[in-house]
Coordinates of C-alpha atoms in Angstrom, one line a residue:
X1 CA 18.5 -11.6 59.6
X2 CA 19.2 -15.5 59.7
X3 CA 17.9 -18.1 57.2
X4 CA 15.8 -19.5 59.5
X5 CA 13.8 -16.0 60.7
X6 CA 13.7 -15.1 56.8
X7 CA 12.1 -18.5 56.5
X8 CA 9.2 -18.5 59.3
X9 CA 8.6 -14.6 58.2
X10 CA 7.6 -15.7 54.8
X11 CA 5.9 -19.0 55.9
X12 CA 3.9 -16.7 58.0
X13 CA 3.8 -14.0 55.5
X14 CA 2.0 -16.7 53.2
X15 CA -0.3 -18.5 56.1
X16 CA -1.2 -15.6 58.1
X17 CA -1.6 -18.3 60.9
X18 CA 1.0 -19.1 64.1
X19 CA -0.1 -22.8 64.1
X20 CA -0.5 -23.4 60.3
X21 CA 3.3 -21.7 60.2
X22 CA 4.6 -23.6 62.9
X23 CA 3.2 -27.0 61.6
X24 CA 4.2 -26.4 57.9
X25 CA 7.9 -25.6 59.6
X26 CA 7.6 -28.3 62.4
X27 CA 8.7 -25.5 65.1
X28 CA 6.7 -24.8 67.9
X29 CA 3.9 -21.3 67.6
X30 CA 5.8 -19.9 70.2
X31 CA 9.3 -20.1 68.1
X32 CA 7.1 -18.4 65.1
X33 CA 6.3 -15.9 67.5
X34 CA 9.4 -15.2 69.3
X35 CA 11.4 -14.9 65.5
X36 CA 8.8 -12.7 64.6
X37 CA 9.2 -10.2 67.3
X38 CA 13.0 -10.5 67.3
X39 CA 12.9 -9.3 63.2
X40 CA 10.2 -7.1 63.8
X41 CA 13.3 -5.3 66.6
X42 CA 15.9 -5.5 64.3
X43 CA 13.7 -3.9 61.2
X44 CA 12.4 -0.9 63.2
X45 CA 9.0 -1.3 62.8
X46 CA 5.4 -4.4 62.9
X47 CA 5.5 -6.5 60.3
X48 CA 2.2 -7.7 61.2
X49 CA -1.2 -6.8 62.6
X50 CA -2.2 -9.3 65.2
X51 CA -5.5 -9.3 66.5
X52 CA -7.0 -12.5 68.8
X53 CA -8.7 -13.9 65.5
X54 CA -6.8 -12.6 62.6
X55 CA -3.1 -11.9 61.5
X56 CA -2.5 -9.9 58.5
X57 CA 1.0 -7.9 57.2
X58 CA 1.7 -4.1 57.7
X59 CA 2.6 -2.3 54.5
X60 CA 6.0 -2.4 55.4
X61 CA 5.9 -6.4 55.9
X62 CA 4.1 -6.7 52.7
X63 CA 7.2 -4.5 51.3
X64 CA 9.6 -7.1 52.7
X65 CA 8.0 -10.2 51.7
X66 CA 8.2 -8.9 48.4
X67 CA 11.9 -8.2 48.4
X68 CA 13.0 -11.3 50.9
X69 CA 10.6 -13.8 48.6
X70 CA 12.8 -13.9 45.4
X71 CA 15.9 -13.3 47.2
X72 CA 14.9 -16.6 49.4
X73 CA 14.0 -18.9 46.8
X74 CA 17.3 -18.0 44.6
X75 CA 19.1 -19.1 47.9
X76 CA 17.0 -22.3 48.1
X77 CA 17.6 -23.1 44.5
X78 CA 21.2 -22.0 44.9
X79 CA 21.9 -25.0 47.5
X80 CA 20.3 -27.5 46.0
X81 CA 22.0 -27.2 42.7
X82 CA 25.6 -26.7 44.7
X83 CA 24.0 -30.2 46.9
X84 CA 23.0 -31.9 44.0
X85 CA 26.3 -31.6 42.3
X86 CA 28.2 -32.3 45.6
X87 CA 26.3 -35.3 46.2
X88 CA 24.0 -34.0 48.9
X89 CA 21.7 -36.6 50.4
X90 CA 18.4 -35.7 49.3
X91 CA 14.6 -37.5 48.8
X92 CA 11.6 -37.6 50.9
X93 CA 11.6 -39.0 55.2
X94 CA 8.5 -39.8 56.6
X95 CA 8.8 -39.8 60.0
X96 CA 6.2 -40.6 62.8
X97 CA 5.7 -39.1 66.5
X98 CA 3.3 -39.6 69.0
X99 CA 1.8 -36.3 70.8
X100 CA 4.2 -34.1 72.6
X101 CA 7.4 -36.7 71.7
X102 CA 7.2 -34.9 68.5
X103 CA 8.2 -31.6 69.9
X104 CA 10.5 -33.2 72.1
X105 CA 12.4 -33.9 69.3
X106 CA 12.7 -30.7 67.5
X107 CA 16.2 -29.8 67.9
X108 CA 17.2 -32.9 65.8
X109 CA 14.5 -32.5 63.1
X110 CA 15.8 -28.9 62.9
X111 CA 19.6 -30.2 62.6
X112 CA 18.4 -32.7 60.2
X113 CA 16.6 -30.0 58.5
X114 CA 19.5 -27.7 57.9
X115 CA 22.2 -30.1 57.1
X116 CA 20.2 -31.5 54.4
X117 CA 18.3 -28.5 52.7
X118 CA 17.3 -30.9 49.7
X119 CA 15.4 -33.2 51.7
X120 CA 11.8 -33.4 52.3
X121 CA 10.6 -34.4 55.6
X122 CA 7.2 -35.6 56.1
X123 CA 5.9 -35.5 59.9
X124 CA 2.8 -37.6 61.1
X125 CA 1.0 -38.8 63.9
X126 CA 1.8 -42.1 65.4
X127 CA -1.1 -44.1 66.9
X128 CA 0.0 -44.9 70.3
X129 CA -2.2 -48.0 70.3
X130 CA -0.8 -49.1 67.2
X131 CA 2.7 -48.2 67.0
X132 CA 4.7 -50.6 64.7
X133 CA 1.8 -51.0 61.6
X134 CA 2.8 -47.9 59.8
X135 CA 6.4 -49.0 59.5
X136 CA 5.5 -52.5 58.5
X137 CA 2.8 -51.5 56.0
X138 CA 5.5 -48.8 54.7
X139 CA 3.6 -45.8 55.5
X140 CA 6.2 -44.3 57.0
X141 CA 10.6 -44.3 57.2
X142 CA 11.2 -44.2 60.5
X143 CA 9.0 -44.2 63.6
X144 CA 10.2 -42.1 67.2
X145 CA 8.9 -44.9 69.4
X146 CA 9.5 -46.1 73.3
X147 CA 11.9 -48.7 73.8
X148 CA 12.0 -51.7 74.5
X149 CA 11.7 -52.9 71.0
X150 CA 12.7 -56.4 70.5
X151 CA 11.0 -57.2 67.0
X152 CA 13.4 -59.1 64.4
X153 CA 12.5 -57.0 61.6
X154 CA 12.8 -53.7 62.9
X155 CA 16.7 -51.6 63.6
X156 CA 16.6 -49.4 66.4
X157 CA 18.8 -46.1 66.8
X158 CA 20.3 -43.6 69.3
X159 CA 18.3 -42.9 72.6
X160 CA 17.1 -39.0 72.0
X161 CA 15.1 -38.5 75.2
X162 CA 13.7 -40.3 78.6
X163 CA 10.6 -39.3 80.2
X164 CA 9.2 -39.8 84.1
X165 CA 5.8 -41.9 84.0
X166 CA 2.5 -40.5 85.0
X167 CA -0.7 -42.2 85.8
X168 CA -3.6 -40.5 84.1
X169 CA -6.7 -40.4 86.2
X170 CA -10.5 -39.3 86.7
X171 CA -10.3 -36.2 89.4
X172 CA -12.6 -38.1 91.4
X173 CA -10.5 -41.0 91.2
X174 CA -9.8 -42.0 95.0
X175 CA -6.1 -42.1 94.0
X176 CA -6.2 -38.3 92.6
X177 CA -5.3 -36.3 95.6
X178 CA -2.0 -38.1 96.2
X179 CA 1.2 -37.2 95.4
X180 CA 2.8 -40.3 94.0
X181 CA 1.9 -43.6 93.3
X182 CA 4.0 -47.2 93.2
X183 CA 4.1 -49.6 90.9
X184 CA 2.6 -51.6 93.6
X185 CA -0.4 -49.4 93.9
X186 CA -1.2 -50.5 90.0
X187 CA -2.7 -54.1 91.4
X188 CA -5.7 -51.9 93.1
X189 CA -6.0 -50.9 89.8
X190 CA -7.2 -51.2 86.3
X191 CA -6.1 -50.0 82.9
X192 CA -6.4 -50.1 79.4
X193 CA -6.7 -53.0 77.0
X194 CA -4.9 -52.0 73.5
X195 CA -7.2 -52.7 70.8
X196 CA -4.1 -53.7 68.4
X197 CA -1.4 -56.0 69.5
X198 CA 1.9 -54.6 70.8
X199 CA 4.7 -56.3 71.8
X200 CA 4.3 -57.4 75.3
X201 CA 7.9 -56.2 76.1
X202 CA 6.7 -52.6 75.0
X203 CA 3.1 -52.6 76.7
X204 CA 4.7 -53.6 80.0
X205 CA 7.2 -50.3 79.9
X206 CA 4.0 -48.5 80.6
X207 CA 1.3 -50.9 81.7
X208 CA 3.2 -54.1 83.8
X209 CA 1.0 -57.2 83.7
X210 CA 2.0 -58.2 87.4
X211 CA 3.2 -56.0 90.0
X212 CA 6.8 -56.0 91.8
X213 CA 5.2 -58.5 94.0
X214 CA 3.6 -60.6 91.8
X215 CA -0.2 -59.2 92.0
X216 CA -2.2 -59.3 88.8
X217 CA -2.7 -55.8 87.2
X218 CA -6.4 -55.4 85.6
X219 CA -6.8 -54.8 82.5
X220 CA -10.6 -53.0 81.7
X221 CA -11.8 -51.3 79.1
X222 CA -10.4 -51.8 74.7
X223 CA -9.0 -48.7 73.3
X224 CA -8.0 -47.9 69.4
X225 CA -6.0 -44.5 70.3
X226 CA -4.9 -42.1 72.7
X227 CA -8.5 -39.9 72.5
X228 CA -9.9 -43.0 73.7
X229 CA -8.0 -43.6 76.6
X230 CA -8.4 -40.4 78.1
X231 CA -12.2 -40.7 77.1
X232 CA -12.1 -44.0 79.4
X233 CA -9.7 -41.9 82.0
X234 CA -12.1 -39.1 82.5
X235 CA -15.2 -41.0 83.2
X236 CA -13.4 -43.5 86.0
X237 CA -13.1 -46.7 83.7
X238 CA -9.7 -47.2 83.9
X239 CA -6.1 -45.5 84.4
X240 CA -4.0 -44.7 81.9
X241 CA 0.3 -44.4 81.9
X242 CA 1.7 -42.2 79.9
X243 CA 5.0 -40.0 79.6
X244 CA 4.9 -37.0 81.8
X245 CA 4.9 -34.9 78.9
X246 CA 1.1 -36.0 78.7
X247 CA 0.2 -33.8 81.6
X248 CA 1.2 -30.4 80.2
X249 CA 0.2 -31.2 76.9
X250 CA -3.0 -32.7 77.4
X251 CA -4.5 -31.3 80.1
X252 CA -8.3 -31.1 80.9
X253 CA -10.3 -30.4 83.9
X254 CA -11.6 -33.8 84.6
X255 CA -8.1 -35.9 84.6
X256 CA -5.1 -35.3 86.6
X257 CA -1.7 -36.8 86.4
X258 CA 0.6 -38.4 89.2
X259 CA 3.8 -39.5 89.2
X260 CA 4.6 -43.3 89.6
X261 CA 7.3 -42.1 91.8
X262 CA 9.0 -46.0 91.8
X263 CA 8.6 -46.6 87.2
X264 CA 11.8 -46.3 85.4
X265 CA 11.5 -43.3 82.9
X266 CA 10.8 -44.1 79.5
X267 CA 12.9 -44.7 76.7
X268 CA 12.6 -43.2 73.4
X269 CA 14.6 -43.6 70.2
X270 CA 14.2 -43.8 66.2
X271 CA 13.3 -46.9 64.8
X272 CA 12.5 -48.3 61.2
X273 CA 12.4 -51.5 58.6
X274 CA 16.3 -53.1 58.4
X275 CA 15.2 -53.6 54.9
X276 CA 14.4 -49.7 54.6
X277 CA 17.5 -48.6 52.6
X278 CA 16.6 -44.8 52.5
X279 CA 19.8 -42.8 53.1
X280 CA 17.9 -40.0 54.7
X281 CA 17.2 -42.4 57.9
X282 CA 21.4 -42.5 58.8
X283 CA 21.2 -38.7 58.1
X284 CA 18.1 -38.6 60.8
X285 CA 19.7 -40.5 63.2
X286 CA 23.6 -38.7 62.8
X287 CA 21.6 -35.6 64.0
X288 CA 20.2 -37.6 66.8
X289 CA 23.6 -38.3 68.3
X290 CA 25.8 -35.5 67.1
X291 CA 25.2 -32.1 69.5
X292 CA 23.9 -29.0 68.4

C-alpha cells in the first residue's frame, strides 16, 4: 500500500464519512472512494460496510486500522524529526479558495502536501464578493484568486489554471435557450452589484462596465456572496458570470449556464501580503509551477 491510501484508509477508518474524509484530507470523495476500493483489491477482502446512510469497518478493516495506526504515526513522527533536523520548512498556511477553484487546485495542494509533511495547511472559503479582506485583515496566507490584480500591497504568483466564462441565468430567461452569448449581448442585460468593493480591474474580468462597443452594462440588484447571486439569478433579477466550473458544480433546476463564446478565459493564480514573510507561501507556489 502507498502512504497516501494508508492515509485516507485511516482518515476514513476514524470519520466513517466520504465527505468528512475527503475535506479533512482536501481530496475529492471520489479519490476516498476510488483508494478505498483499490486497497480493499489488493487486501483480498471489504474493509468497510457501506450502506446509502452509514459507513462502518468489517472486522478485518477494524484489524488493519489497528495494525496500520501505530505503524503510521511512527512514520509521521519519523519524518518530522529527520525534517526538523534537516531544516524542513514547516508551520501553519492558510490558504483561501473560492467554490470549485479549490478542487481545481488539488494536484498542487497535494504536491505541497507531500514535499512538506511538517506543515499544516489550513483550507477556507473565499467570498467571491469580497475577495482581497481576508488577506488584508490577515486571516489568511495566501488567497487562489482571478487575475487581474493590480493592488500595490499585494505579490501575485504563477498562473495555475484558466477557465471559459459562463453567464448564469433564470431558465425562463429569454436568453436561456441559446447556445452562446457575446459580450455584446451583456448591454441587453443586467447583473450584479458587489456589496464590497473590488477592484474595478478584477470586477470587469467578469462583469465589463461597457460593452465592446461602448454600451452601458446594468448593473441591478447588491449582493454580499455567491448564494446570493444565484438567489438573484434564479428568480430573473439579474445575470451572473462566473467560471465554467460554476455550471457543474452548482447546478440547480431553475438556472442554466451559457457560454460567452467571445470573453477571454479567466485567470487564476496565488496571491498574498508582500509583507507576508511565511516561508510556506514560496513552498505553495514552487508546487504551483514545478510538474507533478
Amino acid at each position: 500500500m502507498e502512504l497516501r491510501d494508508i492515509e485516507i484508509f485511516l482518515a476514513l477508518a476514524e470519520e466513517l464519512h466520504f465527505s468528512r474524509t475527503a475535506e479533512r484530507l482536501h481530496v475529492t470523495p471520489a479519490r476516498v472512494s476510488q483508494s478505498i476500493k483499490k486497497t480493499e483489491r489488493r487486501i483480498g477482502v471489504p474493509l468497510f460496510d457501506r450502506t446509502s446512510r452509514v459507513v462502518g469497518l468489517t472486522a478485518a478493516g477494524q484489524r488493519l486500522y489497528q495494525s496500520l495506526r501505530p505503524a503510521y504515526q511512527q512514520i509521521v513522527d519519523g519524518v518530522e524529526d529527520v525534517s526538523v533536523s534537516a531544516g524542513d520548512i514547516s508551520g501553519t498556511l492558510t490558504l483561501g479558495t473560492m467554490g470549485p477553484q479549490g478542487w481545481m487546485i488539488n494536484g498542487i495542494v497535494e504536491r505541497f502536501q507531500a514535499r512538506h509533511p511538517t506543515a499544516r495547511l489550513v483550507h477556507c472559503e473565499l467570498n467571491v464578493v469580497d475577495p482581497l479582506t481576508p488577506l488584508r485583515e490577515g486571516t489568511i496566507d495566501v488567497a487562489h484568486l482571478w487575475l487581474p490584480i493590480r493592488e500595490p500591497d499585494i505579490t501575485v504568483g504563477p498562473i495555475t489554471h484558466t477557465s471559459p466564462v459562463v453567464l448564469a441565468m433564470a431558465a425562463t430567461h429569454t436568453y436561456a435557450n441559446r447556445d452562446s452569448v457575446s459580450l455584446e449581448d451583456y448591454g441587453d442585460l443586467t447583473f450584479m452589484t458587489p456589496q464590497s468593493p473590488i477592484p474595478a480591474s478584477m470586477e470587469e474580468a467578469f462583469q465589463p462596465f461597457r460593452t465592446p462597443s461602448g454600451r452601458l452594462i446594468a448593473r441591478g440588484p447588491t449582493v454580499s456572496n455567491w448564494e446570493d447571486e444565484l438567489k438573484a439569478t434564479a428568480t430573473g433579477q439579474a445575470v451572473a458570470a462566473a467560471a465554467a466550473e460554476a455550471a457543474r458544480f452548482y447546478a440547480r433546476p431553475d438556472v442554466v449556464y451559457i457560454p460567452v463564446r467571445d470573453a477571454p478565459p479567466i485567470r487564476w493564480a496565488f496571491a498574498w501580503l508582500t509583507a507576508n514573510a511565511n516561508p510556506l507561501i514560496g513552498a505553495l507556489t514552487g508546487a504551483a509551477t514545478d510538474e507533478a
